[in-house]
Amino acid sequence: MPSLEDELFPSTPGKFKVDRAHNMNRQFHRCFASTSTMFLWALFLIALTASYLSFQSFVDSGSRYFSASWGGIQWEKQVRNSAQIHRSGGMSVLVTGAAGFVGTHVSLALKKRGDGVVGLDNFNNYYDPSLKKARKSLLNSHGILVVEGDLNDAKLLAKLFDVVAFTHVMHLAAQAGVRYAMENPNSYVHSNIAGLVTLLEICKSANPQPAVVWASSSSVYGLNEKVPFSEADRTDQPASLYAATKKAGEEITHTYNHIYGLSITGLRFFTVYGPWGRPDMAYFSFTRNILQGKPITIYRGKTRVDLARDFTYIDDIVKGCLGSLDTSGKSTGSGGKKKGNAPYRIFNLGNTSPVKVPELVNILERHLKVKAKRNIVDMPGNGDVPFTHANISLAQREFGYKPTTDLQTGLKKFVRWYLSYYGYNNRKGLQ
């Protein structure tokens, strides 16, 4: 069959008839008929394409649904099993940031004494996620389920509370680090403020409402020069965005306590260290660089004064967290409505014995049996403060908090873990 182009524009001029008007009219009708046919085919192809895309979207959605890390009968069974209480008077606790440093240790301690524990973590890449995955494996080996999901996922949080009537929430998920806030400020707002509000919204609507214990920070003391830092001191002069988000968290939690009757306890941690710690912390990076023969950077104050920190061993922090949970009291609201006053508390959790950073390096050198290559520089204006020192008298009075591990002992335990975890052989380097 000749093509449309052949019929309209024949290659041999002699083929045209004498009656040109009649021929042109006939060709026009043929053209119109052919064009109509092509138009109908085009519509059909468009409809077919749209149907395919719609089907593909359905398949993709279904694939995402079935491959999701949460949901389904089996998943709900795992959540319930993990949350099961195995002691008289025990509690079922949702631990956010469970694959984090403090979250891992708190989860293990709760499980060990017979409490039900379900973890939540988004496994972000602020530092090496493989360390978080290793912590997750450790928790799994002790019967603790860690759900992978974001704190801002209200549907996931609501589902967790639908499956388990948590009595307590240990909220440790946060974007940590003072200096990183200058690089990625939005991550701090996303996690430390928006994520906190999302969690509190779920908690205030739960029936029964859980008691909430959460991690604030000693950073809220900011530019405060009065030492030791007390819970009654000024906290309206933050030195970093991280500190500002934690201070905002204290105000936000107070609001939910006041309006909705949530029991709230905020914990101001002071420089936590120990096994399974965070690689971005000074003691961790110092250890890595000393073993690799790389120089370490030690900051000093503007007046050439050595920086000092109230280094607090992880086991002491865990004791403070459990003591806070045990004395948190009950929330008084139901279904988002307050029925009475509920506890609102803030505690310092520190060691009360600040140590200068160069002394920390001295201790590491003794444990590692390697001399550090020190590079001493003035502290930049990146949000760090020259010293921290905790007054812990309030926590001592309320739940008997008493730190027992000095820096020498704590770092010895950390170094032993570090050499084992990273597989050092004769300290020749990372394997």
Coordinates of C-alpha atoms in Angstrom, one line a residue:
M1 CA 0.0 0.0 0.0
P2 CA 1.4 3.4 -1.0
S3 CA 2.3 5.7 1.8
L4 CA 0.5 9.0 2.5
E5 CA 3.5 10.8 1.3
D6 CA 3.6 8.8 -2.0
E7 CA -0.1 9.6 -2.6
L8 CA 0.2 13.4 -2.1
F9 CA 3.6 13.8 -3.7
P10 CA 4.2 11.1 -6.4
S11 CA 7.7 10.6 -7.6
T12 CA 6.5 10.5 -11.2
P13 CA 4.8 13.7 -12.3
G14 CA 3.2 12.0 -15.3
K15 CA 0.8 10.0 -13.0
F16 CA -1.4 13.0 -12.3
K17 CA -4.8 12.9 -14.0
V18 CA -6.2 15.6 -16.2
D19 CA -9.1 16.3 -13.8
R20 CA -6.9 17.9 -11.1
A21 CA -9.7 19.3 -9.1
H22 CA -11.4 16.0 -8.7
N23 CA -8.2 14.2 -7.9
M24 CA -7.2 16.8 -5.3
N25 CA -10.6 16.5 -3.6
R26 CA -10.3 12.7 -3.5
Q27 CA -6.7 13.0 -2.1
F28 CA -7.9 15.4 0.5
H29 CA -10.6 13.0 1.8
R30 CA -8.0 10.2 1.8
C31 CA -5.6 12.4 3.7
F32 CA -8.3 13.4 6.2
A33 CA -9.3 9.8 6.7
S34 CA -5.7 8.8 7.3
T35 CA -5.0 11.7 9.6
S36 CA -8.1 10.8 11.7
T37 CA -6.9 7.2 11.9
M38 CA -3.5 8.4 13.1
F39 CA -5.1 10.7 15.6
L40 CA -7.1 7.8 17.0
W41 CA -4.0 5.6 17.2
A42 CA -2.2 8.5 19.0
L43 CA -5.0 8.7 21.5
F44 CA -4.8 4.9 22.0
L45 CA -1.0 5.1 22.5
I46 CA -1.4 7.9 25.0
A47 CA -4.0 6.0 27.0
L48 CA -1.9 2.9 26.9
T49 CA 1.1 4.8 28.1
A50 CA -0.9 6.4 30.9
S51 CA -2.2 3.0 31.9
Y52 CA 1.3 1.6 32.0
L53 CA 2.6 4.4 34.1
S54 CA -0.3 4.1 36.5
F55 CA 0.3 0.4 36.8
Q56 CA 4.0 0.9 37.3
S57 CA 3.3 3.4 40.0
F58 CA 1.0 0.9 41.6
V59 CA 3.7 -1.8 41.4
D60 CA 6.3 0.5 42.8
S61 CA 4.0 1.5 45.7
G62 CA 3.3 -2.1 46.4
S63 CA 6.9 -3.0 46.2
R64 CA 7.7 -0.2 48.7
Y65 CA 4.9 -1.4 50.9
F66 CA 6.0 -5.1 50.9
S67 CA 9.7 -4.2 51.3
A68 CA 9.1 -1.7 54.1
S69 CA 11.1 -2.3 57.3
W70 CA 8.0 -2.2 59.4
G71 CA 4.4 -3.4 59.3
G72 CA 2.6 -6.8 59.0
I73 CA 1.6 -9.5 61.3
Q74 CA 5.1 -11.0 61.7
W75 CA 6.6 -7.5 62.4
E76 CA 3.9 -6.8 65.1
K77 CA 4.7 -10.1 66.7
Q78 CA 8.4 -9.2 66.9
V79 CA 7.5 -5.8 68.4
R80 CA 5.3 -7.4 71.1
N81 CA 7.9 -10.0 71.9
S82 CA 10.6 -7.4 72.3
A83 CA 8.3 -5.2 74.5
Q84 CA 7.3 -8.1 76.8
I85 CA 8.0 -7.4 80.5
H86 CA 9.8 -10.1 82.5
R87 CA 9.9 -8.8 86.0
S88 CA 7.3 -7.8 88.5
G89 CA 6.5 -4.0 88.3
G90 CA 8.5 -3.7 85.1
M91 CA 8.0 -1.3 82.3
S92 CA 7.8 -1.4 78.5
V93 CA 10.0 1.3 77.0
L94 CA 10.3 2.7 73.6
V95 CA 14.0 3.7 73.2
T96 CA 14.6 6.2 70.3
G97 CA 18.1 6.4 69.0
A98 CA 18.5 2.8 70.2
A99 CA 21.4 2.0 67.9
G100 CA 23.3 5.1 69.2
F101 CA 26.0 5.1 71.8
V102 CA 23.8 5.9 74.9
G103 CA 20.7 4.2 73.4
T104 CA 22.5 0.8 73.1
H105 CA 23.8 0.8 76.6
V106 CA 20.4 1.9 78.1
S107 CA 18.5 -0.7 76.1
L108 CA 20.8 -3.5 77.2
A109 CA 20.5 -2.4 80.9
L110 CA 16.7 -2.3 80.7
K111 CA 16.5 -5.7 79.1
K112 CA 18.9 -7.2 81.5
R113 CA 16.7 -6.3 84.5
G114 CA 13.6 -7.6 82.8
D115 CA 12.0 -4.6 81.2
G116 CA 10.4 -4.7 77.8
V117 CA 12.4 -2.7 75.2
V118 CA 11.7 -1.7 71.6
G119 CA 14.2 0.4 69.8
L120 CA 13.9 3.0 67.0
D121 CA 16.7 4.4 64.9
N122 CA 17.1 5.9 61.5
F123 CA 20.8 4.8 61.1
N124 CA 21.8 8.0 59.5
N125 CA 25.4 8.6 58.2
Y126 CA 26.5 11.4 60.6
Y127 CA 29.2 8.8 61.5
D128 CA 29.9 5.3 60.1
P129 CA 26.6 3.5 60.0
S130 CA 28.4 0.2 60.2
L131 CA 29.1 0.9 63.9
K132 CA 25.3 1.5 64.4
K133 CA 24.6 -1.8 62.6
A134 CA 27.0 -3.6 64.9
R135 CA 25.3 -2.1 67.9
K136 CA 21.9 -3.3 66.4
S137 CA 23.3 -6.8 66.1
L138 CA 24.4 -6.7 69.7
L139 CA 20.9 -5.6 70.8
N140 CA 19.3 -8.3 68.5
S141 CA 21.4 -11.0 70.2
H142 CA 19.8 -9.9 73.5
G143 CA 16.3 -10.1 72.2
I144 CA 15.8 -6.4 71.5
L145 CA 14.2 -5.4 68.3
V146 CA 15.4 -2.2 66.7
V147 CA 12.9 -0.8 64.2
E148 CA 14.6 1.2 61.3
G149 CA 12.6 4.4 60.8
D150 CA 12.7 8.2 61.2
L151 CA 11.5 10.0 64.3
N152 CA 9.4 12.3 62.0
D153 CA 7.4 9.3 60.6
A154 CA 4.2 9.9 62.6
K155 CA 2.5 6.9 61.0
L156 CA 5.3 4.6 62.2
L157 CA 5.2 6.0 65.7
A158 CA 1.5 5.7 65.9
K159 CA 1.7 2.1 64.7
L160 CA 4.2 1.3 67.4
F161 CA 1.9 2.7 70.1
D162 CA -1.0 0.9 68.5
V163 CA 0.9 -2.4 68.9
V164 CA 2.3 -1.8 72.4
A165 CA 1.0 0.3 75.2
F166 CA 4.4 1.7 76.2
T167 CA 4.6 2.8 79.8
H168 CA 7.8 4.9 79.2
V169 CA 9.7 6.6 76.3
M170 CA 13.4 7.0 76.6
H171 CA 14.1 9.6 73.9
L172 CA 17.7 9.6 73.0
A173 CA 17.5 10.1 69.2
A174 CA 19.0 13.4 68.1
Q175 CA 21.4 15.0 65.7
A176 CA 24.5 15.2 67.9
G177 CA 27.7 17.3 67.6
V178 CA 28.5 20.9 68.2
R179 CA 30.7 21.7 65.2
Y180 CA 28.7 19.8 62.6
A181 CA 25.8 22.3 63.1
M182 CA 27.8 24.8 61.1
E183 CA 27.9 22.4 58.1
N184 CA 24.3 21.0 58.3
P185 CA 22.1 23.2 60.4
N186 CA 18.8 21.8 59.0
S187 CA 19.5 18.3 60.3
Y188 CA 19.4 19.7 63.9
V189 CA 16.1 21.3 63.4
H190 CA 14.7 18.2 61.6
S191 CA 15.8 15.8 64.4
N192 CA 16.0 17.8 67.6
I193 CA 13.0 20.0 67.2
A194 CA 10.6 18.6 64.5
G195 CA 11.3 15.0 65.5
L196 CA 10.8 15.8 69.2
V197 CA 7.4 17.5 68.5
T198 CA 6.3 14.5 66.3
L199 CA 7.1 12.1 69.2
L200 CA 5.4 14.3 71.8
E201 CA 2.3 14.5 69.6
I202 CA 2.0 10.8 69.5
C203 CA 2.7 10.5 73.3
K204 CA 0.1 13.1 74.3
S205 CA -2.6 11.3 72.2
A206 CA -1.7 7.8 73.5
N207 CA -4.0 6.1 76.0
P208 CA -2.5 5.6 78.5
Q209 CA 0.1 8.3 78.0
P210 CA 3.7 7.2 78.7
A211 CA 6.2 9.0 80.9
V212 CA 8.9 10.6 78.8
V213 CA 12.6 10.8 79.7
W214 CA 14.7 12.5 77.1
A215 CA 18.3 13.6 76.5
S216 CA 18.9 17.3 76.7
S217 CA 22.6 18.4 77.0
S218 CA 25.1 20.2 79.1
S219 CA 25.6 22.4 76.1
V220 CA 22.5 24.4 77.1
Y221 CA 24.7 26.2 79.7
G222 CA 26.4 27.9 76.9
L223 CA 28.4 31.0 77.9
N224 CA 27.5 30.6 81.5
E225 CA 30.7 31.1 83.6
K226 CA 29.4 30.1 87.0
V227 CA 30.7 26.7 88.0
P228 CA 29.7 24.0 88.7
F229 CA 26.7 24.2 86.4
S230 CA 23.4 23.9 88.2
E231 CA 20.0 23.2 86.9
A232 CA 18.9 26.6 88.2
D233 CA 21.6 28.5 86.3
R234 CA 20.9 30.6 83.2
T235 CA 20.5 28.7 79.9
D236 CA 19.5 31.5 77.6
Q237 CA 23.0 32.1 76.1
P238 CA 23.7 29.1 73.8
A239 CA 27.0 29.0 72.1
S240 CA 26.0 26.7 69.3
L241 CA 22.9 25.7 67.2
Y242 CA 23.1 22.3 68.8
A243 CA 22.7 23.9 72.2
A244 CA 19.9 26.1 71.0
T245 CA 17.9 23.1 69.7
K246 CA 18.4 21.3 73.0
K247 CA 17.3 24.4 74.9
A248 CA 14.3 24.7 72.6
G249 CA 13.5 21.1 73.4
E250 CA 13.4 21.9 77.1
E251 CA 10.8 24.6 76.4
I252 CA 8.8 22.4 74.1
T253 CA 8.6 19.6 76.6
H254 CA 7.6 22.0 79.3
T255 CA 4.7 23.1 77.1
Y256 CA 3.5 19.5 76.5
N257 CA 3.8 18.9 80.3
H258 CA 1.7 22.0 81.0
I259 CA -1.0 21.5 78.4
Y260 CA -1.3 17.8 78.0
G261 CA -0.2 16.4 81.4
L262 CA 2.8 14.4 80.1
S263 CA 5.4 13.4 82.7
I264 CA 8.7 14.9 81.4
T265 CA 12.2 14.4 82.6
G266 CA 15.1 16.1 80.8
L267 CA 18.7 14.9 81.3
R268 CA 21.6 17.1 80.7
F269 CA 24.5 14.8 79.8
F270 CA 28.1 15.8 80.4
T271 CA 30.6 14.5 77.8
V272 CA 29.7 10.8 77.8
Y273 CA 32.5 8.3 76.8
G274 CA 33.1 4.6 76.8
P275 CA 32.9 1.4 74.7
W276 CA 30.7 1.6 71.6
G277 CA 31.1 5.3 71.7
R278 CA 30.8 7.9 68.9
P279 CA 33.7 8.3 66.5
D280 CA 33.3 12.1 66.3
M281 CA 34.1 12.5 70.0
A282 CA 37.6 13.6 70.9
Y283 CA 38.7 10.6 73.0
F284 CA 37.6 8.3 70.1
S285 CA 39.3 10.2 67.3
F286 CA 42.4 10.7 69.5
T287 CA 42.7 7.0 70.0
R288 CA 42.3 6.3 66.3
N289 CA 44.9 8.9 65.2
I290 CA 47.4 7.9 67.9
L291 CA 47.3 4.3 66.8
Q292 CA 47.7 5.3 63.2
G293 CA 50.6 7.6 63.9
K294 CA 48.6 10.7 62.8
P295 CA 48.8 14.0 64.7
I296 CA 45.9 15.0 67.0
T297 CA 44.6 18.5 67.3
I298 CA 44.2 19.8 70.9
Y299 CA 42.3 23.1 71.3
R300 CA 43.0 25.6 74.0
G301 CA 41.1 28.7 75.2
K302 CA 41.7 32.2 74.0
T303 CA 43.8 33.0 77.0
R304 CA 45.9 29.8 76.3
V305 CA 44.0 28.0 79.0
D306 CA 43.6 24.2 78.5
L307 CA 40.0 23.1 77.7
A308 CA 38.4 20.9 80.4
R309 CA 35.5 18.6 80.3
D310 CA 33.4 16.8 82.9
F311 CA 34.0 13.4 81.3
T312 CA 31.3 10.9 82.4
Y313 CA 31.6 7.2 81.9
I314 CA 28.7 5.5 80.0
D315 CA 27.8 3.1 82.9
D316 CA 27.2 6.1 85.2
I317 CA 25.0 7.8 82.6
V318 CA 23.0 4.5 82.3
K319 CA 22.4 4.5 86.0
G320 CA 21.1 8.0 85.8
C321 CA 18.8 7.1 82.9
L322 CA 17.3 4.1 84.7
G323 CA 17.0 6.1 87.9
S324 CA 15.1 8.8 86.0
L325 CA 12.8 6.3 84.4
D326 CA 12.1 4.6 87.8
T327 CA 11.1 7.9 89.5
S328 CA 9.4 9.6 86.5
G329 CA 5.9 9.4 87.9
K330 CA 2.9 9.1 85.7
S331 CA 1.5 11.2 83.0
T332 CA -2.0 12.5 83.9
G333 CA -3.6 13.0 80.5
S334 CA -5.7 10.8 78.3
G335 CA -6.4 11.0 74.6
G336 CA -4.7 14.4 74.5
K337 CA -6.5 16.0 77.4
K338 CA -4.8 16.9 80.7
K339 CA -6.5 15.6 83.9
G340 CA -4.0 16.9 86.5
N341 CA -0.5 18.1 87.0
A342 CA 2.4 15.8 86.0
P343 CA 6.1 15.9 87.0
Y344 CA 8.4 18.1 85.0
R345 CA 12.1 17.6 86.0
I346 CA 15.5 18.4 84.7
F347 CA 18.7 16.8 86.0
N348 CA 22.5 17.1 85.3
L349 CA 24.2 13.8 84.8
G350 CA 27.9 14.3 85.1
N351 CA 31.0 13.1 86.9
T352 CA 31.7 16.4 88.9
S353 CA 35.4 16.0 88.3
P354 CA 36.5 18.0 85.2
V355 CA 39.7 16.9 83.5
K356 CA 41.8 19.0 81.1
V357 CA 42.0 17.6 77.6
P358 CA 45.9 17.3 77.6
E359 CA 45.5 15.0 80.6
L360 CA 43.0 12.9 78.8
V361 CA 45.7 12.5 76.1
N362 CA 48.3 11.5 78.7
I363 CA 46.0 8.7 79.9
L364 CA 45.4 7.5 76.4
E365 CA 49.1 7.4 75.7
R366 CA 49.7 5.2 78.8
H367 CA 46.9 2.8 77.9
L368 CA 47.9 2.6 74.2
K369 CA 51.6 2.6 75.0
V370 CA 52.0 5.0 72.0
K371 CA 53.1 8.6 72.1
A372 CA 50.7 11.1 70.6
K373 CA 51.8 13.7 68.0
R374 CA 50.2 16.8 69.5
N375 CA 49.1 19.8 67.5
I376 CA 48.0 22.5 69.9
V377 CA 45.9 25.3 68.4
D378 CA 43.6 28.1 69.7
M379 CA 39.9 27.1 69.9
P380 CA 38.0 28.4 66.9
G381 CA 34.6 30.1 67.2
N382 CA 32.7 27.0 66.3
G383 CA 30.3 26.7 69.2
D384 CA 32.6 24.8 71.7
V385 CA 32.9 26.1 75.3
P386 CA 36.1 26.1 77.3
F387 CA 34.9 24.0 80.2
T388 CA 32.0 22.0 81.6
H389 CA 31.4 21.0 85.3
A390 CA 28.3 19.4 86.6
N391 CA 26.5 20.0 89.9
I392 CA 24.7 16.7 90.4
S393 CA 23.2 17.3 93.9
L394 CA 19.7 17.3 92.5
A395 CA 20.0 13.9 90.8
Q396 CA 21.7 12.6 94.0
R397 CA 18.8 13.7 96.1
E398 CA 16.0 12.6 93.8
F399 CA 17.1 9.1 92.8
G400 CA 20.5 8.5 94.4
Y401 CA 22.7 9.2 91.3
K402 CA 26.3 8.7 92.1
P403 CA 29.1 8.3 89.5
T404 CA 31.7 5.8 90.4
T405 CA 34.1 5.6 87.4
D406 CA 37.1 7.9 87.1
L407 CA 38.6 8.8 83.7
Q408 CA 41.6 6.6 84.2
T409 CA 39.4 3.5 84.7
G410 CA 36.9 4.4 82.0
L411 CA 39.4 5.0 79.3
K412 CA 41.1 1.7 80.1
K413 CA 37.8 0.0 79.4
F414 CA 37.3 2.0 76.2
V415 CA 40.8 1.2 74.9
R416 CA 40.3 -2.5 75.6
W417 CA 37.0 -2.4 73.6
Y418 CA 38.5 -0.3 70.8
L419 CA 41.4 -2.7 70.2
S420 CA 39.1 -5.7 70.2
Y421 CA 36.4 -4.1 68.0
Y422 CA 38.7 -2.8 65.3
G423 CA 40.8 -6.0 65.3
Y424 CA 44.3 -4.6 66.1
N425 CA 47.2 -7.0 65.8
N426 CA 50.3 -5.8 67.7
R427 CA 48.9 -2.3 67.1
K428 CA 50.1 -2.1 63.5
G429 CA 47.0 -0.5 62.2
L430 CA 43.4 -1.1 61.5
Q431 CA 42.6 -4.4 60.0

